XYZ file of N, CA, C and O in Angstrom:
408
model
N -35.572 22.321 -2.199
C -36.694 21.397 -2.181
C -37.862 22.006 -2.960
O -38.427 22.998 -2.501
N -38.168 21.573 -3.874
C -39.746 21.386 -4.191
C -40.812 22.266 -3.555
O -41.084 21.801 -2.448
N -41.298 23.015 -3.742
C -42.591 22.734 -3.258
C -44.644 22.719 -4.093
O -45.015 22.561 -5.256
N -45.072 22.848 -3.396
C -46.175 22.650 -3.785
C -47.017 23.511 -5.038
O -47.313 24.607 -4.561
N -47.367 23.435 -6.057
C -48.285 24.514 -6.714
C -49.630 24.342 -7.282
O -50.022 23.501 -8.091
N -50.208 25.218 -6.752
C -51.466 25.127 -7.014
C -51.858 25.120 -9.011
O -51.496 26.066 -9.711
N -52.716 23.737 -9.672
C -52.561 23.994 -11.185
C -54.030 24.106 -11.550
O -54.429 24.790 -12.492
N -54.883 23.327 -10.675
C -56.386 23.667 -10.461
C -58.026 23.803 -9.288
O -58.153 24.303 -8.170
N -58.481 23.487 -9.701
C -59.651 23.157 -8.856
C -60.257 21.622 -9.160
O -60.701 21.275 -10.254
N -60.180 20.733 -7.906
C -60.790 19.880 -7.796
C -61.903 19.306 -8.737
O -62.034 18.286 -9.413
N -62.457 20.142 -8.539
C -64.017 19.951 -9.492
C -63.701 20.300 -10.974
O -64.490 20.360 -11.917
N -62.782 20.448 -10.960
C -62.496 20.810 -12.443
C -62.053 19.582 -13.893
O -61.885 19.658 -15.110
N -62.020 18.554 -12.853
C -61.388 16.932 -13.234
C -62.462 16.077 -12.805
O -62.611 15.891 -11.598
N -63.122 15.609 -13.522
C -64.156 14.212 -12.649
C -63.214 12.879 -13.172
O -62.360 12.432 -13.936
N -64.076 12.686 -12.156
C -63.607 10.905 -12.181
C -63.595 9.819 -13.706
O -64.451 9.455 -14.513
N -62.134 9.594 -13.520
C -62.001 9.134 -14.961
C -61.156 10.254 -16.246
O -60.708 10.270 -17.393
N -61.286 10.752 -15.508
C -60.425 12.498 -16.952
C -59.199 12.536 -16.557
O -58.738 12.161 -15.479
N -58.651 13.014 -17.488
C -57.339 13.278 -17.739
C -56.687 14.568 -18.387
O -56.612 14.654 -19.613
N -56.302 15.385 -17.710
C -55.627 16.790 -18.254
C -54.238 16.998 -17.933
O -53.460 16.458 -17.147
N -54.144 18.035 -18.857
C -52.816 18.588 -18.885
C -52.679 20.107 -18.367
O -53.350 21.024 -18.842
N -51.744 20.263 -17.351
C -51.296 21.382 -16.532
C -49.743 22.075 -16.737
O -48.678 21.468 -16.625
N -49.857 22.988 -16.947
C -48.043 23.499 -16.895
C -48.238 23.806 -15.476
O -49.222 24.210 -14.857
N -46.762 23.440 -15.039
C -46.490 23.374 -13.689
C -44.551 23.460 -13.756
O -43.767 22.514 -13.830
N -44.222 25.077 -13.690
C -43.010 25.238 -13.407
C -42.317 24.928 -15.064
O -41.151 24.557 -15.200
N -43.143 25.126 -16.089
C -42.225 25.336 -16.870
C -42.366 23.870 -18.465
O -41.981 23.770 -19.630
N -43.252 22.947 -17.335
C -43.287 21.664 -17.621
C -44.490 21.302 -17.917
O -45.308 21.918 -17.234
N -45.050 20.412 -18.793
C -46.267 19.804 -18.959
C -46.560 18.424 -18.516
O -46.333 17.325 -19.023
N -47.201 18.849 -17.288
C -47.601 17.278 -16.269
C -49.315 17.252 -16.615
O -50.136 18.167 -16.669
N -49.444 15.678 -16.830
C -50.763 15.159 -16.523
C -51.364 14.692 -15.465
O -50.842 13.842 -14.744
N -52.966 15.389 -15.179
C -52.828 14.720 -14.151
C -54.277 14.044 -14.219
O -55.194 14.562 -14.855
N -54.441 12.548 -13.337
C -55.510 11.905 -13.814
C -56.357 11.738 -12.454
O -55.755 12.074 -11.434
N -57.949 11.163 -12.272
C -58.235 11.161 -11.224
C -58.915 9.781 -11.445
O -59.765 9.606 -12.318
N -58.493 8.835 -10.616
C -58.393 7.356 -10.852
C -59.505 7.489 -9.394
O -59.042 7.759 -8.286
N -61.067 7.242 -9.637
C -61.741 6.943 -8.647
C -61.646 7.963 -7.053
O -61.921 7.522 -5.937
N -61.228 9.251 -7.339
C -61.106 10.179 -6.262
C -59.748 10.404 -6.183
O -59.386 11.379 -5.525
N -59.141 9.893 -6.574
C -57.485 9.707 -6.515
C -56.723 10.300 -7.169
O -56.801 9.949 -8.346
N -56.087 10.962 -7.012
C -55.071 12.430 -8.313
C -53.739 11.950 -8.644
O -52.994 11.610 -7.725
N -53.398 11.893 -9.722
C -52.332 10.748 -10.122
C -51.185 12.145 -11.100
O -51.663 12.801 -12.026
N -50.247 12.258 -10.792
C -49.808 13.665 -11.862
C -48.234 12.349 -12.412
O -47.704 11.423 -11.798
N -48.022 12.878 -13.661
C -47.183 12.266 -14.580
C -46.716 13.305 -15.469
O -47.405 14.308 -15.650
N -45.479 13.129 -16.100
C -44.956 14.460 -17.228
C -46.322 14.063 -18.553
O -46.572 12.898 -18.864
N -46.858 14.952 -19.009
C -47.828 14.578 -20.455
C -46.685 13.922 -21.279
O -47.057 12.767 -21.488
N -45.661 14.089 -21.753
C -44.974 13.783 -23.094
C -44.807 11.859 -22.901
O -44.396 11.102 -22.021
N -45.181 11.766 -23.784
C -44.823 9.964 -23.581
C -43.186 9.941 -24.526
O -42.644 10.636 -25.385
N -42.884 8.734 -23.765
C -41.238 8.561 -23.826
C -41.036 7.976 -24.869
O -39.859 7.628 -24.967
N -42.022 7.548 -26.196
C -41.260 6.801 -27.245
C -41.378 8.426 -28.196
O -40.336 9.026 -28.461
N -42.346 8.822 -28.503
C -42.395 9.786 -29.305
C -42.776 11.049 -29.037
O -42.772 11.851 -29.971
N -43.146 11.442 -27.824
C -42.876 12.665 -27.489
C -44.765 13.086 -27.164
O -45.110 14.144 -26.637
N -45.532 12.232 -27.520
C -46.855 12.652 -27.921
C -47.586 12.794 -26.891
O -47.525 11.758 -26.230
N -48.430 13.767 -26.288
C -49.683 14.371 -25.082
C -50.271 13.223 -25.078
O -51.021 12.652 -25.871
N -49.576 12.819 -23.512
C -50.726 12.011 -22.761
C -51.929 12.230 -22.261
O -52.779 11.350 -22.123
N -52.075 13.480 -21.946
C -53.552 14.069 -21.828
C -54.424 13.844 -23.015
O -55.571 13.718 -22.587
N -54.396 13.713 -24.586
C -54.833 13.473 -24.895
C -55.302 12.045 -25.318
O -55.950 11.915 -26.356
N -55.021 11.080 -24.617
C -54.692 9.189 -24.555
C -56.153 9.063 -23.814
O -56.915 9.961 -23.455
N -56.259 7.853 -23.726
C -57.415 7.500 -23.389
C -56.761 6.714 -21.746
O -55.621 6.257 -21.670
N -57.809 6.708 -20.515
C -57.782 6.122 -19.476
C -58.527 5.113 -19.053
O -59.748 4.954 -19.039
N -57.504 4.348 -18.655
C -58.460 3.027 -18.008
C -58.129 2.425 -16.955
O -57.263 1.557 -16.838
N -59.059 3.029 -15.865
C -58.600 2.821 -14.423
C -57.015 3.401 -14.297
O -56.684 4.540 -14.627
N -56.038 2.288 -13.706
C -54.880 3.337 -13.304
C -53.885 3.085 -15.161
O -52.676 2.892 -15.033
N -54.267 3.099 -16.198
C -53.450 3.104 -17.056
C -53.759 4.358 -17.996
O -54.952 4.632 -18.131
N -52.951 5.040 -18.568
C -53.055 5.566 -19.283
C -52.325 5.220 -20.995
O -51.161 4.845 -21.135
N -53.379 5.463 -22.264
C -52.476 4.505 -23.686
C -52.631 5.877 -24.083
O -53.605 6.614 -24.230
N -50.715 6.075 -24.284
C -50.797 7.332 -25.663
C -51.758 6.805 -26.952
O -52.067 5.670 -27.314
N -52.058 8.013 -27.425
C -52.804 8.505 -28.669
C -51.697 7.950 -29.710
O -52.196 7.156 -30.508
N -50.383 8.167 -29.882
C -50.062 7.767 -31.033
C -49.374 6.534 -31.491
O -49.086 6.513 -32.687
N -49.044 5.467 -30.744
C -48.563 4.506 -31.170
C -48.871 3.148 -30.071
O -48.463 1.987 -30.105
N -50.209 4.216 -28.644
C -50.434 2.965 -27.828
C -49.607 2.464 -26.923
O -50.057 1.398 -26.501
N -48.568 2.765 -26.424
C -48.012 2.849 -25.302
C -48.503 2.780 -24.449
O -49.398 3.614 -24.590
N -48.698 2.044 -22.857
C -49.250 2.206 -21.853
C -48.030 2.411 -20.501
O -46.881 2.046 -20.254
N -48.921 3.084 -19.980
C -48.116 3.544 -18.261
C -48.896 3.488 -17.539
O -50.078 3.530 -17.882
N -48.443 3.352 -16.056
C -48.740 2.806 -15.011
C -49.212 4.304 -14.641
O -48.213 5.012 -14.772
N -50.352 5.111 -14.221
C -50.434 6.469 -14.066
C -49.762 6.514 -12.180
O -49.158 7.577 -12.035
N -49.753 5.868 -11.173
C -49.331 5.585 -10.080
C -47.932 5.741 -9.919
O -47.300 6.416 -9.107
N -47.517 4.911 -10.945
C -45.776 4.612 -10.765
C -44.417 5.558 -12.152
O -43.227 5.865 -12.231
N -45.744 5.634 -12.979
C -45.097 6.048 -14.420
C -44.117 4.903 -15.282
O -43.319 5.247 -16.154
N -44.358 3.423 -14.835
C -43.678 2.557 -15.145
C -44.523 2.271 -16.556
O -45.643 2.768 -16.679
N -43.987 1.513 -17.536
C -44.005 1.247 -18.709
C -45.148 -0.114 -18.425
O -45.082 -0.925 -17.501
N -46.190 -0.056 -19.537
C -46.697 -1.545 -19.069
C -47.105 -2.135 -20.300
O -47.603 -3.250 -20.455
N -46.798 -1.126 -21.307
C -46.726 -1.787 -22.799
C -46.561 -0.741 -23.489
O -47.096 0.367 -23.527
N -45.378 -1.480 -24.271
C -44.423 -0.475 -25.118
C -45.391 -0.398 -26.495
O -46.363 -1.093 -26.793
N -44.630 0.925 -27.354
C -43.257 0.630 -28.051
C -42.211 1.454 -26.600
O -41.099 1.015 -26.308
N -42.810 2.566 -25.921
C -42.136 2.863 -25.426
C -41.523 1.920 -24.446
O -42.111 0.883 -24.139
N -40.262 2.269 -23.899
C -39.384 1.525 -23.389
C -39.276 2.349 -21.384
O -39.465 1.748 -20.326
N -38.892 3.926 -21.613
C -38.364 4.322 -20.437
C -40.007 4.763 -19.507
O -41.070 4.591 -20.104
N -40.002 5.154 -18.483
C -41.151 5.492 -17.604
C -41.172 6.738 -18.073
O -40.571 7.141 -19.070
N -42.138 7.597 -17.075
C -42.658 9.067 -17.137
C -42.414 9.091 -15.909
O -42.751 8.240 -15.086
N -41.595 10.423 -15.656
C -41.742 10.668 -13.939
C -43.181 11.225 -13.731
O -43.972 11.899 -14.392
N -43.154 10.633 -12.510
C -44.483 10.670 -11.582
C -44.309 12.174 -10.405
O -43.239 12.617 -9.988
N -45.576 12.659 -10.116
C -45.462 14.108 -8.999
C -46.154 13.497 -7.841
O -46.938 12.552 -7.927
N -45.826 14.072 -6.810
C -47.032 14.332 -5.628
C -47.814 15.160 -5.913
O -47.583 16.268 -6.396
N -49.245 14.488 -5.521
C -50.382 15.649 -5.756
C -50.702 15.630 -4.717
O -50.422 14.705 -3.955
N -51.600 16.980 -4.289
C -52.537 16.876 -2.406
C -53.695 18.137 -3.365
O -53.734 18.831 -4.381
N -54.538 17.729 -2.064
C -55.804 18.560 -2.427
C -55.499 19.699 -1.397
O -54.884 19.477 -0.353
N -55.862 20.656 -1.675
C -56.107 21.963 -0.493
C -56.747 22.434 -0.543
O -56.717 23.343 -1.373
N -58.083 22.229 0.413
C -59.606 22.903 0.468
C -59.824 22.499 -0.920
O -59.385 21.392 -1.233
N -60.522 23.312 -1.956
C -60.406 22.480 -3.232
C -59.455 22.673 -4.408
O -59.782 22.558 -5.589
N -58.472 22.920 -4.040
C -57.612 23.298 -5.490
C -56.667 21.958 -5.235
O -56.539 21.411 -4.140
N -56.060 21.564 -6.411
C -55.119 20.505 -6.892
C -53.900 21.485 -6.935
O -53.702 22.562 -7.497
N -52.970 20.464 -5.896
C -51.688 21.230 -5.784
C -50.422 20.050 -5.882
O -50.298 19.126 -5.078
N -49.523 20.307 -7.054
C -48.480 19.725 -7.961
C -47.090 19.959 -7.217
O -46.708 21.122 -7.085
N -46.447 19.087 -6.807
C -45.076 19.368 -6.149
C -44.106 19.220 -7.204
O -43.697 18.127 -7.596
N -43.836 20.062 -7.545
C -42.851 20.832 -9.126
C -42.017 21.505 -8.484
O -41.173 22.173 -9.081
């Protein structure tokens, strides 16, 4: 099983941002949708391109290179070109660090 890893500090993400964390090997994004910590793999599924660097809007995130959107909640597709999802993580807060179940 999984467990938990610590990738930052709370305060280190405001509301509305979007970063990128290695976590176990892997590059997950993680977003904070109104207090809310949302973690997703960064690579988007049509071309491979950092979702951390995409722009956010509320719970969507649009890759940078061809505009793709995902559901940052579900990692479901909500406008292609891409076609497949992004797996999605559990996030939890602990005291204040952001902790990634990788």
């Amino acid at each position: 099983m999984a467990e938990f890893v610590a990738v930052g500090r709370v305060d280190e993400l405001e509301e509305g941002e979007l970063r990128a964390f290695e976590v176990s090997g892997n590059k997950v994004s993680i977003a904070n949708v109104s207090g809310e910590f949302y973690a997703f793999d960064d690579v988007c599924t049509h071309r491979q391109c950092s979702l951390a660097e995409g722009d956010l809007e509320e719970t969507t995130v649009i890759c940078p290179c061809h505009g793709s959107e995902f559901d940052v909640r579900s990692g479901a597709v909500l406008r292609g070109p891409a076609r497949e999802p992004v797996e999605t993580y559990e996030v939890r807060v602990e005291g204040s660090n952001l902790e990634i179940k990788g």
